[in-house]
Amino acid sequence: MHAQGQDGLLSTWRSSLRSRGLWAYGLALVLVAFYIDLYWFDHFQPLAEALGLRSKWFLYGALYSVAMVGGGLRYLRLHGNSRYNRWRIGVNVGVQVLLAFALPFVMPLLGGVEFYPSYFWPLKWDLLLPDTLWQLPLYLAVYALVGSLLLSPVLAFLIGKRWYCSWICGCGGLANTFGDPWRHLTASSTRSWRFEKVAVHSVLVLVVLMTAIVSLKSTLSPSLPAFAGFADQTKQIYGFLIGSVLAGVVGTGLYPLLGPRVWCRNFCPMAAMLGLAQKVGRFWIRVKPDMCISCGNCTAYCEMGIDVRAYAQTNRSFTRASCVGCGMCAHVCPRGVLKLENGAPVGLRTD
Ligand code: SF4
Ligand code: SF4
């Protein structure tokens, strides 16, 4: 507790790298430049090949895994005194290294397809397109369909979106390890909350429409030739804007300036879908009444910009669609006010 409590907060604001100082701007610049080069140029391809990797994307996967391992070790040094944190970060890093990097690399070498079992629709938006499903072996096509449309929302209903956003997903994993030093930078104003709700649900609507449009391409284009071009353009615009600019350049490149969950909070369609299930589901954060001393640790550490203290001060247990169940609010509370539980009473008021 000592290492990540009040001392941790004070030292945070003394560090230029963690408080939007020159070092933070410098690192953000390097990260943004890296993502621009990765997405739109091929400078990393020769290095990938020299290292025996199939493409620059596997080089990126390797760097991503290294960043998560390094960030995970740092995180555990500070917060590993909690069993929840140890398991959560251990599983998250293991999933990245084994299922999101090693398995997709090895499968084609053994005659299989390159498949990423830890990513589901709508995060991996092309997974449920008819063309993609036809190309997969039956067991993987069933896994993709059941995992995306049934398992993901049902688990979010039962135990909250934390099962995915804080335990499985690579985006959440990077945010919780490499991005952890900047978690306090996430905006917690009401205006940022309003923006989050409009933005994230708009992307969800967009991905549903786009999946439908692209799926209908082969059926409609014989009678409507212009439809094929429209479907291709829709796909390209989504890939550029959501997949590259918002997920990569802004979502990760600006960690040191905006905090590590910009993508997850504002633009990830998977987070939006799971958030809806969570909102009507069983997961909540229980507030023990009349114990809060208003220190603000919980709000400062919340990577999703939730003003946890406001709930604690007014004795309101809560469920918020954006909460990823990282558990940090409960972990840093000096009074043990908060508890993550899967037993919310039916009809709990949610915001
Ligand atoms: S409310 Fe607590 S558990 Fe939820 S995202 Fe914020 S810090 Fe994590
Ligand atoms: S709930 Fe705990 S961490 Fe949050 S303000 Fe109250 S005492 Fe501080």
Short mmCIF file of N, CA and C and ligand atoms in Angstrom, two decimals, residues 183 283 285 298 301-304 306 308 318 322-330 340, ligand 1:
data_model
loop_
_atom_site.label_atom_id
_atom_site.label_comp_id
_atom_site.label_asym_id
_atom_site.label_seq_id
_atom_site.Cartn_x
_atom_site.Cartn_y
_atom_site.Cartn_z
N ARG A 183 -2.25 6.57 -15.96
CA ARG A 183 -3.68 6.33 -15.74
C ARG A 183 -4.39 7.55 -15.12
N PHE A 283 -22.70 -7.02 -12.40
CA PHE A 283 -21.48 -6.43 -11.85
C PHE A 283 -21.77 -5.03 -11.27
N ILE A 285 -19.97 -1.91 -8.27
CA ILE A 285 -18.98 -1.58 -7.24
C ILE A 285 -19.76 -1.17 -6.00
N CYS A 298 -9.34 7.14 -5.32
CA CYS A 298 -10.08 6.29 -6.27
C CYS A 298 -10.30 7.01 -7.59
N TYR A 301 -7.01 7.45 -9.58
CA TYR A 301 -6.46 6.24 -10.18
C TYR A 301 -7.38 5.61 -11.21
N CYS A 302 -8.62 6.10 -11.34
CA CYS A 302 -9.53 5.45 -12.29
C CYS A 302 -9.12 5.75 -13.72
N GLU A 303 -8.75 4.71 -14.44
CA GLU A 303 -8.28 4.90 -15.81
C GLU A 303 -9.39 5.22 -16.78
N MET A 304 -10.66 5.07 -16.35
CA MET A 304 -11.78 5.37 -17.23
C MET A 304 -12.41 6.73 -16.91
N ILE A 306 -13.85 7.81 -14.23
CA ILE A 306 -15.08 7.80 -13.43
C ILE A 306 -14.82 8.49 -12.09
N VAL A 308 -15.25 8.21 -8.96
CA VAL A 308 -15.66 7.21 -7.98
C VAL A 308 -15.95 7.87 -6.63
N PHE A 318 -22.62 1.49 -7.36
CA PHE A 318 -22.90 1.88 -8.74
C PHE A 318 -22.42 0.87 -9.78
N SER A 322 -18.86 2.19 -18.57
CA SER A 322 -17.46 2.28 -19.00
C SER A 322 -16.48 1.59 -18.04
N CYS A 323 -16.90 1.26 -16.83
CA CYS A 323 -15.97 0.67 -15.86
C CYS A 323 -15.41 -0.65 -16.38
N VAL A 324 -14.08 -0.76 -16.41
CA VAL A 324 -13.46 -1.98 -16.93
C VAL A 324 -13.09 -2.95 -15.81
N GLY A 325 -13.50 -2.64 -14.60
CA GLY A 325 -13.28 -3.56 -13.49
C GLY A 325 -11.81 -3.82 -13.20
N CYS A 326 -10.97 -2.80 -13.40
CA CYS A 326 -9.54 -2.99 -13.14
C CYS A 326 -9.28 -3.16 -11.64
N GLY A 327 -10.19 -2.64 -10.82
CA GLY A 327 -10.07 -2.83 -9.38
C GLY A 327 -9.17 -1.84 -8.68
N MET A 328 -8.61 -0.87 -9.45
CA MET A 328 -7.65 0.04 -8.82
C MET A 328 -8.29 0.97 -7.81
N CYS A 329 -9.56 1.35 -8.05
CA CYS A 329 -10.21 2.25 -7.09
C CYS A 329 -10.28 1.58 -5.72
N ALA A 330 -10.65 0.28 -5.73
CA ALA A 330 -10.73 -0.44 -4.46
C ALA A 330 -9.35 -0.66 -3.87
N LEU A 340 -15.50 -4.72 -5.63
CA LEU A 340 -16.04 -5.15 -6.92
C LEU A 340 -16.79 -6.46 -6.69
S1 SF4 B 1 -14.36 2.51 -11.36
FE1 SF4 B 1 -12.68 1.36 -10.36
S2 SF4 B 1 -12.75 -0.69 -11.29
FE2 SF4 B 1 -13.92 0.69 -12.63
S3 SF4 B 1 -12.46 1.39 -14.17
FE3 SF4 B 1 -12.45 2.91 -12.51
S4 SF4 B 1 -10.77 2.28 -11.14
FE4 SF4 B 1 -11.24 0.52 -12.48
#
